[in-house]
Amino acid sequence: MTHSTTTDQEAAGRVVPAERWRERAEEDALFRQLRLTVRQGLELDSGGTAECAWVALTQVGAWEFVLPIGKDGLDLGQAVLAMVCEEAGNAMQPLPLTDTLLALDVLSGLGPLAPEATEGLLDRVRAGEHPIAVPGRLPDPCGAVPPGITWKPDGESGGIVLTGTAGPFATGVAPGSLLVPATGPEGPCVALVELPAEGVTLRPLRDHGGGAVSSVVFDAARVPAGAVLLRGIAAEQALARVGLRAAVHQASLLAGITAAALTAVVTRIRSRQQFGQALVKHQGPRLRVAGLLARLDAVRWAVGDAAKDLDENRLTPGEAAGLIALTAETALDVTREAVHLHGASGLVRDGLVADCYRRTAWEALRCGRPTQLWDTAAQMP
């Protein structure tokens, strides 16, 4: 829970320490040090740009956290990956982070029969040279492929032809490839599209907040057989596995964005004067902020428990759907309230709290609409 500013300390003229409510009392020393290392890389070494933040994550070794030991990774578990996603969301850099983690999950699970298009790809991603984006929505916790992109067999090359539109997704760091889930006559498939590619157009979107965002248009784009990673039942099984992890990662990212908005709120009510004293001394704003912080704490506890359950193979699709629905609704409510607490300044386009609000508006839907996810949670174990 957040440490509130003490009136006695202010009256005594002592300097109030910086907010440390993002810390976790239950984290052990090693985990806390890893969190602080990731945070320092994103906040101090990123230079305020998405490209530098990507380099900072690479230097920390974030891409090795997700890879199994057999793929020269560290396999540190989902709790660590959730922490990285939360800190990246708190840094408010438009990185294709959850997308790349999902892609690494898929690629590392292909085994010895992986298509030729993946040769050397893990090494390039590990070196930070090849970000991978998933256009539009991520697979939901049940592994269902989101609508928008369809595929059909390409009789000439043995590959597939992609058609459709998907978006938005973060492109603050230009992706080297797109990992594309699509639906077709033989079930789902997952293809790896190297950029640039004929028939594939990235369209920058405006006013989404938090940095560069794009959509993608596939106009009968031909994908060679060697770039089609999975089809049919194999694709269903892989998407069901990574859909659970994507829900936890996206929930962690949303929790980080929510934390960034609340940090801006705490700073605002401490510096803003009303009736001759700071807003933080008025009971109304204090209670509203305390309620928002309590909701964020509840979400962070839920995400932490889900990450541990995922590591122990106990997380069910229904629980994952409930988690991302809860986190999405909380993020939308809290960022909206943060704009209100800022008053007119919360509407300033370049303000942090406005960026958090606009970015949450699309990040909260990347695993599906909360109402649909609640239905899934109610119907599935």
mmCIF file of C-alpha atoms in Angstrom:
data_model
loop_
_atom_site.group_PDB
_atom_site.id
_atom_site.type_symbol
_atom_site.label_atom_id
_atom_site.label_comp_id
_atom_site.label_asym_id
_atom_site.label_seq_id
_atom_site.Cartn_x
_atom_site.Cartn_y
_atom_site.Cartn_z
ATOM 1 C CA MET A 1 0.000 0.000 0.000
ATOM 2 C CA THR A 2 1.126 3.552 -0.642
ATOM 3 C CA HIS A 3 2.992 5.428 2.037
ATOM 4 C CA SER A 4 0.949 8.604 2.523
ATOM 5 C CA THR A 5 2.556 11.938 3.159
ATOM 6 C CA THR A 6 2.610 12.620 6.888
ATOM 7 C CA THR A 7 1.294 15.953 8.042
ATOM 8 C CA ASP A 8 3.599 15.952 11.058
ATOM 9 C CA GLN A 9 6.640 15.539 8.870
ATOM 10 C CA GLU A 10 5.599 18.417 6.648
ATOM 11 C CA ALA A 11 4.928 20.607 9.673
ATOM 12 C CA ALA A 12 8.376 19.847 11.025
ATOM 13 C CA GLY A 13 9.895 20.960 7.733
ATOM 14 C CA ARG A 14 11.546 17.648 7.013
ATOM 15 C CA VAL A 15 11.850 16.369 3.465
ATOM 16 C CA VAL A 16 9.210 13.736 2.709
ATOM 17 C CA PRO A 17 10.765 10.669 1.090
ATOM 18 C CA ALA A 18 9.874 9.754 -2.468
ATOM 19 C CA GLU A 19 6.920 7.461 -3.050
ATOM 20 C CA ARG A 20 7.929 3.827 -2.608
ATOM 21 C CA TRP A 21 4.470 2.289 -2.844
ATOM 22 C CA ARG A 22 5.572 0.367 -5.920
ATOM 23 C CA GLU A 23 7.763 -1.853 -3.738
ATOM 24 C CA ARG A 24 6.583 -5.251 -2.573
ATOM 25 C CA ALA A 25 7.146 -6.347 0.998
ATOM 26 C CA GLU A 26 6.767 -10.014 0.027
ATOM 27 C CA GLU A 27 9.558 -9.965 -2.584
ATOM 28 C CA ASP A 28 12.842 -11.506 -1.555
ATOM 29 C CA ALA A 29 16.072 -9.545 -1.812
ATOM 30 C CA LEU A 30 17.200 -11.038 -5.136
ATOM 31 C CA PHE A 31 13.862 -10.446 -6.831
ATOM 32 C CA ARG A 32 13.703 -6.886 -5.514
ATOM 33 C CA GLN A 33 17.210 -6.204 -6.773
ATOM 34 C CA LEU A 34 16.283 -7.549 -10.213
ATOM 35 C CA ARG A 35 13.208 -5.313 -10.233
ATOM 36 C CA LEU A 36 15.283 -2.265 -9.321
ATOM 37 C CA THR A 37 17.835 -3.137 -12.016
ATOM 38 C CA VAL A 38 15.123 -3.317 -14.677
ATOM 39 C CA ARG A 39 13.546 -0.099 -13.384
ATOM 40 C CA GLN A 40 16.855 1.733 -13.393
ATOM 41 C CA GLY A 41 17.536 0.624 -16.949
ATOM 42 C CA LEU A 42 14.151 1.886 -18.116
ATOM 43 C CA GLU A 43 14.031 5.107 -16.106
ATOM 44 C CA LEU A 44 17.655 6.233 -16.025
ATOM 45 C CA ASP A 45 19.347 4.602 -18.991
ATOM 46 C CA SER A 46 16.525 4.836 -21.533
ATOM 47 C CA GLY A 47 17.054 8.531 -22.258
ATOM 48 C CA GLY A 48 13.298 8.972 -22.622
ATOM 49 C CA THR A 49 13.055 7.175 -25.970
ATOM 50 C CA ALA A 50 11.586 3.812 -26.884
ATOM 51 C CA GLU A 51 14.731 2.780 -28.748
ATOM 52 C CA CYS A 52 16.931 3.385 -25.716
ATOM 53 C CA ALA A 53 14.427 1.572 -23.491
ATOM 54 C CA TRP A 54 14.627 -1.439 -25.823
ATOM 55 C CA VAL A 55 18.413 -1.373 -25.577
ATOM 56 C CA ALA A 56 18.152 -1.138 -21.785
ATOM 57 C CA LEU A 57 15.926 -4.243 -21.651
ATOM 58 C CA THR A 58 18.353 -6.068 -23.922
ATOM 59 C CA GLN A 59 21.304 -5.160 -21.719
ATOM 60 C CA VAL A 60 19.437 -6.428 -18.663
ATOM 61 C CA GLY A 61 18.884 -9.713 -20.525
ATOM 62 C CA ALA A 62 15.090 -9.551 -20.596
ATOM 63 C CA TRP A 63 14.814 -11.655 -23.770
ATOM 64 C CA GLU A 64 16.763 -14.446 -22.139
ATOM 65 C CA PHE A 65 14.378 -14.491 -19.167
ATOM 66 C CA VAL A 66 11.662 -16.145 -21.264
ATOM 67 C CA LEU A 67 13.786 -18.661 -23.182
ATOM 68 C CA PRO A 68 14.259 -22.179 -21.797
ATOM 69 C CA ILE A 69 17.711 -23.312 -20.787
ATOM 70 C CA GLY A 70 17.808 -25.639 -23.797
ATOM 71 C CA LYS A 71 17.627 -22.539 -26.019
ATOM 72 C CA ASP A 72 20.476 -20.787 -24.157
ATOM 73 C CA GLY A 73 18.002 -18.842 -22.033
ATOM 74 C CA LEU A 74 17.602 -18.336 -18.298
ATOM 75 C CA ASP A 75 13.986 -19.557 -17.891
ATOM 76 C CA LEU A 76 13.424 -17.364 -14.822
ATOM 77 C CA GLY A 77 9.686 -17.980 -14.697
ATOM 78 C CA GLN A 78 6.512 -16.006 -15.230
ATOM 79 C CA ALA A 79 6.806 -13.962 -12.030
ATOM 80 C CA VAL A 80 9.969 -12.343 -13.386
ATOM 81 C CA LEU A 81 8.413 -11.751 -16.815
ATOM 82 C CA ALA A 82 5.348 -10.192 -15.181
ATOM 83 C CA MET A 83 7.650 -7.874 -13.242
ATOM 84 C CA VAL A 84 9.448 -6.812 -16.462
ATOM 85 C CA CYS A 85 6.105 -6.086 -18.158
ATOM 86 C CA GLU A 86 4.907 -4.038 -15.177
ATOM 87 C CA GLU A 87 8.066 -1.941 -15.092
ATOM 88 C CA ALA A 88 7.884 -1.399 -18.865
ATOM 89 C CA GLY A 89 4.278 -0.244 -18.536
ATOM 90 C CA ASN A 90 5.271 2.102 -15.729
ATOM 91 C CA ALA A 91 8.007 3.583 -17.947
ATOM 92 C CA MET A 92 5.301 4.388 -20.562
ATOM 93 C CA GLN A 93 7.450 3.521 -23.554
ATOM 94 C CA PRO A 94 5.570 2.102 -26.587
ATOM 95 C CA LEU A 95 7.524 -1.153 -26.817
ATOM 96 C CA PRO A 96 6.284 -4.367 -28.477
ATOM 97 C CA LEU A 97 7.259 -6.125 -25.258
ATOM 98 C CA THR A 98 4.370 -8.510 -24.649
ATOM 99 C CA ASP A 99 4.360 -9.235 -28.396
ATOM 100 C CA THR A 100 8.025 -10.221 -28.440
ATOM 101 C CA LEU A 101 7.634 -12.349 -25.301
ATOM 102 C CA LEU A 102 4.722 -14.161 -26.937
ATOM 103 C CA ALA A 103 6.733 -14.665 -30.133
ATOM 104 C CA LEU A 104 9.707 -16.050 -28.197
ATOM 105 C CA ASP A 105 7.326 -18.416 -26.413
ATOM 106 C CA VAL A 106 6.027 -19.708 -29.748
ATOM 107 C CA LEU A 107 9.443 -19.934 -31.405
ATOM 108 C CA SER A 108 11.128 -21.693 -28.496
ATOM 109 C CA GLY A 109 8.400 -24.337 -28.472
ATOM 110 C CA LEU A 110 8.725 -25.326 -32.135
ATOM 111 C CA GLY A 111 11.374 -27.957 -31.450
ATOM 112 C CA PRO A 112 13.857 -29.461 -33.922
ATOM 113 C CA LEU A 113 11.394 -29.295 -36.840
ATOM 114 C CA ALA A 114 11.153 -25.503 -36.794
ATOM 115 C CA PRO A 115 10.717 -23.893 -40.248
ATOM 116 C CA GLU A 116 13.774 -22.483 -41.961
ATOM 117 C CA ALA A 117 12.547 -18.912 -41.481
ATOM 118 C CA THR A 118 13.325 -19.177 -37.759
ATOM 119 C CA GLU A 119 17.005 -20.056 -38.234
ATOM 120 C CA GLY A 120 19.098 -17.587 -36.278
ATOM 121 C CA LEU A 121 15.989 -15.579 -35.340
ATOM 122 C CA LEU A 122 16.235 -16.270 -31.600
ATOM 123 C CA ASP A 123 19.826 -15.049 -31.603
ATOM 124 C CA ARG A 124 18.831 -11.805 -33.330
ATOM 125 C CA VAL A 125 15.961 -11.215 -30.921
ATOM 126 C CA ARG A 126 18.197 -11.989 -27.940
ATOM 127 C CA ALA A 127 20.674 -9.392 -29.191
ATOM 128 C CA GLY A 128 17.929 -6.768 -29.390
ATOM 129 C CA GLU A 129 18.247 -6.503 -33.167
ATOM 130 C CA HIS A 130 14.889 -7.935 -34.196
ATOM 131 C CA PRO A 131 11.728 -6.861 -32.326
ATOM 132 C CA ILE A 132 8.637 -8.906 -33.178
ATOM 133 C CA ALA A 133 5.120 -7.467 -33.044
ATOM 134 C CA VAL A 134 1.757 -9.217 -32.956
ATOM 135 C CA PRO A 135 -0.683 -7.064 -34.963
ATOM 136 C CA GLY A 136 -3.918 -6.191 -33.249
ATOM 137 C CA ARG A 137 -5.304 -8.392 -30.518
ATOM 138 C CA LEU A 138 -3.336 -11.113 -28.792
ATOM 139 C CA PRO A 139 -4.719 -14.661 -28.557
ATOM 140 C CA ASP A 140 -7.251 -14.783 -25.728
ATOM 141 C CA PRO A 141 -6.706 -16.969 -22.620
ATOM 142 C CA CYS A 142 -8.450 -19.868 -24.395
ATOM 143 C CA GLY A 143 -6.105 -19.580 -27.379
ATOM 144 C CA ALA A 144 -8.792 -18.316 -29.753
ATOM 145 C CA VAL A 145 -7.472 -16.378 -32.735
ATOM 146 C CA PRO A 146 -8.804 -12.810 -32.814
ATOM 147 C CA PRO A 147 -10.850 -11.808 -35.858
ATOM 148 C CA GLY A 148 -9.530 -9.536 -38.574
ATOM 149 C CA ILE A 149 -6.946 -11.599 -40.455
ATOM 150 C CA THR A 150 -7.761 -14.660 -42.578
ATOM 151 C CA TRP A 151 -5.581 -17.074 -44.501
ATOM 152 C CA LYS A 152 -6.029 -19.464 -47.395
ATOM 153 C CA PRO A 153 -3.649 -21.939 -49.005
ATOM 154 C CA ASP A 154 -1.410 -20.676 -51.777
ATOM 155 C CA GLY A 155 -1.467 -23.380 -54.426
ATOM 156 C CA GLU A 156 1.561 -22.023 -56.263
ATOM 157 C CA SER A 157 4.130 -21.902 -53.464
ATOM 158 C CA GLY A 158 2.646 -24.202 -50.845
ATOM 159 C CA GLY A 159 2.471 -21.259 -48.437
ATOM 160 C CA ILE A 160 -0.515 -19.128 -47.483
ATOM 161 C CA VAL A 161 -2.159 -15.856 -48.510
ATOM 162 C CA LEU A 162 -3.067 -13.374 -45.751
ATOM 163 C CA THR A 163 -5.923 -10.884 -46.016
ATOM 164 C CA GLY A 164 -7.331 -8.443 -43.495
ATOM 165 C CA THR A 165 -6.584 -5.607 -41.087
ATOM 166 C CA ALA A 166 -5.433 -5.582 -37.456
ATOM 167 C CA GLY A 167 -4.474 -2.930 -34.949
ATOM 168 C CA PRO A 168 -3.508 -1.070 -32.925
ATOM 169 C CA PHE A 169 -0.163 -2.263 -31.588
ATOM 170 C CA ALA A 170 2.925 -0.477 -30.274
ATOM 171 C CA THR A 171 5.609 0.400 -32.807
ATOM 172 C CA GLY A 172 7.840 2.745 -30.840
ATOM 173 C CA VAL A 173 10.566 0.318 -31.867
ATOM 174 C CA ALA A 174 10.094 -0.673 -35.496
ATOM 175 C CA PRO A 175 9.374 -4.411 -35.689
ATOM 176 C CA GLY A 176 11.595 -6.604 -37.802
ATOM 177 C CA SER A 177 8.845 -9.215 -38.163
ATOM 178 C CA LEU A 178 5.154 -9.694 -37.500
ATOM 179 C CA LEU A 179 3.909 -12.835 -35.780
ATOM 180 C CA VAL A 180 0.474 -13.218 -37.333
ATOM 181 C CA PRO A 181 -2.276 -15.490 -35.951
ATOM 182 C CA ALA A 182 -4.978 -15.978 -38.593
ATOM 183 C CA THR A 183 -8.096 -18.045 -39.181
ATOM 184 C CA GLY A 184 -8.700 -20.105 -42.292
ATOM 185 C CA PRO A 185 -10.388 -23.117 -43.844
ATOM 186 C CA GLU A 186 -8.146 -25.573 -42.002
ATOM 187 C CA GLY A 187 -8.321 -23.881 -38.613
ATOM 188 C CA PRO A 188 -5.874 -21.373 -37.145
ATOM 189 C CA CYS A 189 -2.336 -20.810 -38.317
ATOM 190 C CA VAL A 190 0.621 -18.759 -37.114
ATOM 191 C CA ALA A 191 2.909 -17.139 -39.667
ATOM 192 C CA LEU A 192 6.094 -15.083 -39.397
ATOM 193 C CA VAL A 193 6.115 -12.152 -41.825
ATOM 194 C CA GLU A 194 9.461 -10.429 -42.366
ATOM 195 C CA LEU A 195 9.228 -6.679 -42.947
ATOM 196 C CA PRO A 196 9.098 -5.053 -45.397
ATOM 197 C CA ALA A 197 6.954 -7.464 -47.405
ATOM 198 C CA GLU A 198 4.865 -7.138 -50.535
ATOM 199 C CA GLY A 199 1.187 -6.743 -49.761
ATOM 200 C CA VAL A 200 1.863 -5.720 -46.126
ATOM 201 C CA THR A 201 1.352 -2.078 -45.119
ATOM 202 C CA LEU A 202 1.985 -0.586 -41.672
ATOM 203 C CA ARG A 203 -0.260 2.427 -41.067
ATOM 204 C CA PRO A 204 0.696 4.813 -38.250
ATOM 205 C CA LEU A 205 -2.233 5.769 -36.020
ATOM 206 C CA ARG A 206 -2.652 9.113 -34.280
ATOM 207 C CA ASP A 207 -3.659 10.232 -30.808
ATOM 208 C CA HIS A 208 -3.441 6.905 -29.026
ATOM 209 C CA GLY A 209 -1.033 8.237 -26.416
ATOM 210 C CA GLY A 210 2.173 6.810 -25.071
ATOM 211 C CA GLY A 211 4.074 6.923 -28.358
ATOM 212 C CA ALA A 212 4.017 5.338 -31.787
ATOM 213 C CA VAL A 213 1.098 3.013 -32.565
ATOM 214 C CA SER A 214 0.221 1.382 -35.880
ATOM 215 C CA SER A 215 -2.193 -0.936 -37.601
ATOM 216 C CA VAL A 216 -1.377 -3.342 -40.414
ATOM 217 C CA VAL A 217 -3.144 -4.172 -43.670
ATOM 218 C CA PHE A 218 -2.614 -7.476 -45.478
ATOM 219 C CA ASP A 219 -3.657 -7.200 -49.113
ATOM 220 C CA ALA A 220 -3.386 -10.759 -50.423
ATOM 221 C CA ALA A 221 0.106 -10.975 -48.910
ATOM 222 C CA ARG A 222 1.839 -14.203 -49.890
ATOM 223 C CA VAL A 223 3.763 -15.960 -47.130
ATOM 224 C CA PRO A 224 6.146 -18.756 -48.189
ATOM 225 C CA ALA A 225 5.733 -22.213 -46.707
ATOM 226 C CA GLY A 226 8.962 -21.852 -44.727
ATOM 227 C CA ALA A 227 7.499 -18.876 -42.811
ATOM 228 C CA VAL A 228 4.319 -20.691 -41.736
ATOM 229 C CA LEU A 229 5.163 -21.796 -38.203
ATOM 230 C CA LEU A 230 2.040 -23.703 -37.162
ATOM 231 C CA ARG A 231 -1.242 -24.872 -38.649
ATOM 232 C CA GLY A 232 -4.335 -26.705 -37.509
ATOM 233 C CA ILE A 233 -4.231 -28.637 -34.235
ATOM 234 C CA ALA A 234 -0.573 -27.737 -33.598
ATOM 235 C CA ALA A 235 -1.484 -24.049 -33.856
ATOM 236 C CA GLU A 236 -4.470 -24.513 -31.526
ATOM 237 C CA GLN A 237 -2.320 -26.163 -28.870
ATOM 238 C CA ALA A 238 0.447 -23.557 -29.088
ATOM 239 C CA LEU A 239 -1.989 -20.627 -28.988
ATOM 240 C CA ALA A 240 -3.792 -22.107 -25.974
ATOM 241 C CA ARG A 241 -0.456 -22.287 -24.136
ATOM 242 C CA VAL A 242 0.763 -18.816 -25.033
ATOM 243 C CA GLY A 243 -2.711 -17.286 -24.600
ATOM 244 C CA LEU A 244 -2.526 -17.929 -20.849
ATOM 245 C CA ARG A 245 0.887 -16.311 -20.642
ATOM 246 C CA ALA A 246 -0.149 -13.374 -22.829
ATOM 247 C CA ALA A 247 -3.019 -12.647 -20.426
ATOM 248 C CA VAL A 248 -0.657 -12.480 -17.433
ATOM 249 C CA HIS A 249 1.896 -10.367 -19.324
ATOM 250 C CA GLN A 250 -0.738 -7.934 -20.621
ATOM 251 C CA ALA A 251 -2.300 -7.653 -17.163
ATOM 252 C CA SER A 252 1.134 -6.790 -15.747
ATOM 253 C CA LEU A 253 1.675 -4.171 -18.453
ATOM 254 C CA LEU A 254 -1.697 -2.583 -17.647
ATOM 255 C CA ALA A 255 -0.848 -2.573 -13.944
ATOM 256 C CA GLY A 256 2.353 -0.685 -14.764
ATOM 257 C CA ILE A 257 0.497 1.906 -16.862
ATOM 258 C CA THR A 258 -1.985 2.336 -14.016
ATOM 259 C CA ALA A 259 0.900 2.844 -11.593
ATOM 260 C CA ALA A 260 2.357 5.526 -13.886
ATOM 261 C CA ALA A 261 -0.988 7.380 -13.870
ATOM 262 C CA LEU A 262 -1.219 7.201 -10.073
ATOM 263 C CA THR A 263 2.357 8.437 -9.690
ATOM 264 C CA ALA A 264 1.353 11.480 -11.740
ATOM 265 C CA VAL A 265 -1.729 11.959 -9.529
ATOM 266 C CA VAL A 266 0.274 11.787 -6.290
ATOM 267 C CA THR A 267 2.740 14.344 -7.655
ATOM 268 C CA ARG A 268 -0.134 16.579 -8.748
ATOM 269 C CA ILE A 269 -2.047 16.678 -5.467
ATOM 270 C CA ARG A 270 1.160 17.349 -3.545
ATOM 271 C CA SER A 271 2.120 20.338 -5.699
ATOM 272 C CA ARG A 272 -1.327 21.827 -6.430
ATOM 273 C CA GLN A 273 -2.536 24.499 -3.975
ATOM 274 C CA GLN A 274 -6.186 25.048 -3.134
ATOM 275 C CA PHE A 275 -7.604 27.285 -0.391
ATOM 276 C CA GLY A 276 -4.072 28.083 0.715
ATOM 277 C CA GLN A 277 -2.809 24.531 1.175
ATOM 278 C CA ALA A 278 -1.779 21.544 -0.909
ATOM 279 C CA LEU A 279 -4.534 19.295 -2.266
ATOM 280 C CA VAL A 280 -2.961 16.356 -0.465
ATOM 281 C CA LYS A 281 -4.115 17.867 2.839
ATOM 282 C CA HIS A 282 -7.760 17.871 1.773
ATOM 283 C CA GLN A 283 -9.708 14.801 2.780
ATOM 284 C CA GLY A 284 -11.646 14.462 -0.485
ATOM 285 C CA PRO A 285 -8.664 14.025 -2.846
ATOM 286 C CA ARG A 286 -6.809 11.930 -0.264
ATOM 287 C CA LEU A 287 -9.659 9.441 0.012
ATOM 288 C CA ARG A 288 -10.120 9.243 -3.753
ATOM 289 C CA VAL A 289 -6.428 8.548 -4.303
ATOM 290 C CA ALA A 290 -6.368 6.025 -1.469
ATOM 291 C CA GLY A 291 -9.236 4.158 -3.134
ATOM 292 C CA LEU A 292 -7.405 4.098 -6.472
ATOM 293 C CA LEU A 293 -4.222 2.824 -4.845
ATOM 294 C CA ALA A 294 -6.170 0.086 -3.088
ATOM 295 C CA ARG A 295 -7.597 -1.088 -6.416
ATOM 296 C CA LEU A 296 -4.143 -1.129 -7.969
ATOM 297 C CA ASP A 297 -2.782 -3.117 -5.030
ATOM 298 C CA ALA A 298 -5.565 -5.671 -5.468
ATOM 299 C CA VAL A 299 -4.721 -6.068 -9.148
ATOM 300 C CA ARG A 300 -1.018 -6.460 -8.461
ATOM 301 C CA TRP A 301 -1.697 -9.173 -5.897
ATOM 302 C CA ALA A 302 -3.909 -10.970 -8.414
ATOM 303 C CA VAL A 303 -1.265 -10.735 -11.146
ATOM 304 C CA GLY A 304 1.436 -12.022 -8.797
ATOM 305 C CA ASP A 305 -0.692 -15.007 -7.765
ATOM 306 C CA ALA A 306 -1.547 -15.770 -11.399
ATOM 307 C CA ALA A 307 2.137 -15.700 -12.384
ATOM 308 C CA LYS A 308 2.963 -18.181 -9.626
ATOM 309 C CA ASP A 309 0.068 -20.432 -10.673
ATOM 310 C CA LEU A 310 1.276 -20.243 -14.268
ATOM 311 C CA ASP A 311 4.746 -21.394 -13.225
ATOM 312 C CA GLU A 312 3.151 -24.381 -11.475
ATOM 313 C CA ASN A 313 0.758 -25.147 -14.387
ATOM 314 C CA ARG A 314 -2.285 -24.408 -12.217
ATOM 315 C CA LEU A 315 -3.671 -21.356 -14.021
ATOM 316 C CA THR A 316 -6.869 -22.147 -15.922
ATOM 317 C CA PRO A 317 -8.267 -20.249 -18.941
ATOM 318 C CA GLY A 318 -11.211 -19.093 -16.817
ATOM 319 C CA GLU A 319 -8.914 -17.657 -14.149
ATOM 320 C CA ALA A 320 -6.719 -15.965 -16.769
ATOM 321 C CA ALA A 321 -9.778 -14.445 -18.453
ATOM 322 C CA GLY A 322 -11.007 -13.118 -15.105
ATOM 323 C CA LEU A 323 -7.566 -11.680 -14.364
ATOM 324 C CA ILE A 324 -7.237 -9.714 -17.595
ATOM 325 C CA ALA A 325 -10.875 -8.557 -17.368
ATOM 326 C CA LEU A 326 -10.323 -7.291 -13.804
ATOM 327 C CA THR A 327 -7.066 -5.584 -14.740
ATOM 328 C CA ALA A 328 -8.496 -3.977 -17.875
ATOM 329 C CA GLU A 329 -11.518 -2.575 -16.035
ATOM 330 C CA THR A 330 -9.347 -1.325 -13.168
ATOM 331 C CA ALA A 331 -6.887 0.337 -15.537
ATOM 332 C CA LEU A 332 -9.693 2.065 -17.451
ATOM 333 C CA ASP A 333 -11.410 3.270 -14.263
ATOM 334 C CA VAL A 334 -8.246 4.435 -12.520
ATOM 335 C CA THR A 335 -6.770 6.311 -15.489
ATOM 336 C CA ARG A 336 -10.149 7.986 -16.100
ATOM 337 C CA GLU A 337 -10.281 9.072 -12.453
ATOM 338 C CA ALA A 338 -6.662 10.251 -12.692
ATOM 339 C CA VAL A 339 -7.645 12.621 -15.517
ATOM 340 C CA HIS A 340 -10.461 14.025 -13.336
ATOM 341 C CA LEU A 341 -8.130 14.531 -10.383
ATOM 342 C CA HIS A 342 -5.811 16.545 -12.624
ATOM 343 C CA GLY A 343 -8.614 18.904 -13.611
ATOM 344 C CA ALA A 344 -8.142 20.784 -16.871
ATOM 345 C CA SER A 345 -4.438 19.907 -16.959
ATOM 346 C CA GLY A 346 -5.425 16.235 -17.285
ATOM 347 C CA LEU A 347 -6.696 16.992 -20.772
ATOM 348 C CA VAL A 348 -3.373 18.357 -22.011
ATOM 349 C CA ARG A 349 -2.362 16.151 -24.917
ATOM 350 C CA ASP A 350 1.318 15.969 -23.935
ATOM 351 C CA GLY A 351 0.625 15.293 -20.254
ATOM 352 C CA LEU A 352 1.580 11.940 -18.738
ATOM 353 C CA VAL A 353 -1.841 11.233 -17.253
ATOM 354 C CA ALA A 354 -3.545 11.886 -20.612
ATOM 355 C CA ASP A 355 -1.064 9.573 -22.321
ATOM 356 C CA CYS A 356 -1.829 6.863 -19.759
ATOM 357 C CA TYR A 357 -5.558 7.261 -20.330
ATOM 358 C CA ARG A 358 -5.349 7.103 -24.121
ATOM 359 C CA ARG A 359 -2.929 4.203 -24.165
ATOM 360 C CA THR A 360 -5.018 2.227 -21.689
ATOM 361 C CA ALA A 361 -8.009 2.683 -23.989
ATOM 362 C CA TRP A 362 -6.473 0.283 -26.537
ATOM 363 C CA GLU A 363 -4.083 -1.798 -24.430
ATOM 364 C CA ALA A 364 -7.030 -2.878 -22.245
ATOM 365 C CA LEU A 365 -8.659 -4.531 -25.269
ATOM 366 C CA ARG A 366 -5.708 -6.473 -26.633
ATOM 367 C CA CYS A 367 -6.836 -9.755 -25.056
ATOM 368 C CA GLY A 368 -10.517 -9.089 -25.710
ATOM 369 C CA ARG A 369 -13.298 -6.929 -24.327
ATOM 370 C CA PRO A 370 -13.731 -7.176 -20.538
ATOM 371 C CA THR A 371 -17.405 -8.156 -20.860
ATOM 372 C CA GLN A 372 -16.516 -11.080 -23.126
ATOM 373 C CA LEU A 373 -13.668 -12.108 -20.824
ATOM 374 C CA TRP A 374 -16.003 -12.082 -17.802
ATOM 375 C CA ASP A 375 -18.343 -14.399 -19.731
ATOM 376 C CA THR A 376 -15.404 -16.720 -20.422
ATOM 377 C CA ALA A 377 -14.407 -16.654 -16.763
ATOM 378 C CA ALA A 378 -17.951 -17.528 -15.711
ATOM 379 C CA GLN A 379 -18.349 -20.386 -18.183
ATOM 380 C CA MET A 380 -14.947 -22.040 -17.904
ATOM 381 C CA PRO A 381 -13.254 -23.673 -14.883
#
